[in-house]
Amino acid sequence: MSEAEDRKPRSDEARATFDPEITSEFAIPEGLAVARGSGESETTSEFAVPKGLESAQAETEPEGSAFNTPRTYSVKDAPPAFTPATGVPMITLITDAPWQDRMRTMLRMPVAERPALEPVARSEDEGPAVPRVLDLTLRIGELLLAGGEGAEDVEAAMFAVCRSYGLDRCEPTVTFTLLSITYQPSLVEDPVTASRTVRRRGTDYTRLAAVFRLVDDLTDAESHLSLEEAYGRLAEMRRNRHPYPGWALTMASGGLAGAASVLVGGDAIVFVAAAVGAMLGDRLAWLLAGRGLPEFYQFTVAAMPPAAIGVAFALADVDVKASAVVTGGLFALLPGRALVAGVQDGLTGFYITASARLLEVMYFFVAIVIGVLTVLYFGVQVGGELNPDAALNIQSRPVLQILASMVLSLTFAVLLQQERSTVLWVTLNGGVAWSVYGALHTANFSPVASTAVAAGLVGLFGQLLARYQFASALPYTTAAIGPLLPGSATYFGLLSIAQSHVDKGLVSLAKAVSLAMAIAIGVNLGAEISRLTLRIGSPGKRRAAKRTRGF
């Protein structure tokens, strides 16, 4: 072999044969003949068609890909297309229906099935700027949410404002402390999103009614309310003072407590004592609020004076129902408005907002428990004779108790800062609620069932009155459920715990929770029955979320 041939590179086979020191795993084993191709590596992709598999065989085998035509498919017997030959029937809404019903109906529809806005010829410079419309929408939603309106109604109002200014593709989102809205001009343009945080909450149903009137005017095709006019009315709402002064609210708190004490068997002395205790608690709560303390401590301090007056009557051995005094004071503090709103959000599918509202109710309830238990514990330790076995006796004085329930609803309406035109209606609604509850309780119905039926009528009548007035249903329902609040069950449960009867106390508190849930569910069910039977603004049957086995 020549020296030139020695310098030639050896092939892979030669290396494997003559170089025993090669131990690489890529070396070709001796005796394995490998066909030489174009020099490319063998295809090892999982998408490669296996050798020997012909296209004709693939057609006879069961389909293994989502892109293969199913073997049962036939062009002659093709299934119907998604869109029928006659077209999809157009959904129209009744134009003279309240905007709440029309917007709620659209929000509960799938996005693809919502009827689009009628095309309007606009010039290049005509129409408000999108960011300003979204800002106005968020400000309106903030006032509604801070006033205690349900999340679904807040979304409906925000949706109505956007559509009134021609923003069709918008999606509002409401949580307990955050409002956001997104508008997408088209499929090829970037969406515009704005948000607003709700930091302060206040009860003013007069302002709430004004916001509803503003939204009603915006959705009215004949009003032609401009964006500047809407901003002006919104600023006027914020500047307006509350309809009732502070001293009137304190007097209303005392009247509410006194009327509640009469409902549970109190007399004139008990009425005055409960009223004084509630007014002292209200003033102390205002004092703490002025110092910037959270509402938790305000509720704790406000619950102490009525309990202290009841314990004082027990220590003085006066022939007065001390339990009625404490129960009346608790009625003015129980967060019935937040409870109804929380359960309503849960029933309509807003679970995050419902959880936050119910958590707020739980904190308020714990604050009341701490305030009352502290006073009752010291009262029991110093020898106060408080009887936790006292029971309600509603059939002994039905006329007086019906009048007391109406006074309770009236004073509750004042505390909620309602318009004077709605006070009479909610007072009558509260009297009807207590009459129904008393009649069912006399007929030996359970307290929970009686409360649920009475609350259902409150929700039904409240929704009918709201439709008649084209306003929110809250001013007609919240104060009317005041006589049904579980003040006595709460007090007796706390008293049993203070006297070391924990099991008995927990049973009574569980009853109070059951009554509260019955009130909230009854109010919501009555409102839904009203919408279902009247079907104003609904295109046929309203769709709801359908779930089977959790899906």
Coordinates of N, CA and C in Angstrom, one line a residue, residues 108 151-152 155 174-175 341-355 524 528 542 544-545 547:
R108 N -78.1 37.9 30.0 CA -78.2 36.4 30.2 C -78.2 35.6 28.9
A151 N -75.3 42.8 41.9 CA -74.2 42.8 40.8 C -74.9 42.7 39.5
E152 N -75.9 41.9 39.3 CA -76.5 41.8 38.0 C -77.2 43.0 37.5
E155 N -74.5 45.5 36.4 CA -74.0 45.2 35.1 C -75.1 45.6 34.0
V174 N -68.5 43.1 37.2 CA -68.7 43.7 38.6 C -68.3 42.7 39.6
T175 N -67.4 43.1 40.5 CA -67.1 42.4 41.7 C -67.4 43.3 42.9
A341 N -78.7 41.3 49.4 CA -77.9 41.6 48.2 C -76.9 40.4 48.0
G342 N -76.3 39.9 49.1 CA -75.4 38.8 49.0 C -76.0 37.5 48.5
V343 N -77.2 37.2 49.0 CA -77.8 36.0 48.6 C -78.3 36.1 47.1
Q344 N -78.8 37.3 46.8 CA -79.3 37.6 45.4 C -78.1 37.4 44.4
D345 N -76.9 37.9 44.8 CA -75.8 37.7 43.9 C -75.4 36.3 43.7
G346 N -75.5 35.5 44.8 CA -75.2 34.1 44.7 C -76.2 33.4 43.8
L347 N -77.5 33.7 44.0 CA -78.5 33.0 43.2 C -78.5 33.4 41.7
T348 N -77.9 34.5 41.4 CA -77.8 34.9 40.0 C -76.5 34.6 39.4
G349 N -75.6 33.9 40.1 CA -74.4 33.5 39.5 C -73.1 34.3 39.8
F350 N -73.2 35.4 40.6 CA -72.1 36.2 40.9 C -71.5 35.8 42.2
Y351 N -70.8 34.7 42.2 CA -70.4 34.0 43.4 C -69.2 34.7 44.1
I352 N -68.4 35.4 43.4 CA -67.3 36.2 44.1 C -67.9 37.3 44.8
T353 N -68.8 38.1 44.2 CA -69.4 39.2 44.9 C -70.3 38.7 46.0
A354 N -71.0 37.6 45.8 CA -71.9 37.1 46.9 C -71.0 36.6 48.1
S355 N -69.9 36.0 47.8 CA -69.0 35.6 48.9 C -68.5 36.8 49.7
N524 N -85.7 37.3 46.7 CA -85.3 37.0 45.3 C -86.2 36.2 44.5
E528 N -88.2 37.1 41.0 CA -88.1 36.3 39.8 C -89.4 35.8 39.3
R542 N -86.8 33.1 29.2 CA -85.4 33.6 29.5 C -84.5 32.4 29.7
A544 N -81.3 30.4 31.1 CA -80.4 30.3 32.3 C -79.3 29.4 32.1
A545 N -78.3 29.5 33.0 CA -77.2 28.6 32.9 C -77.6 27.1 33.2
R547 N -76.5 23.3 33.9 CA -75.4 22.5 34.3 C -75.9 21.1 34.7

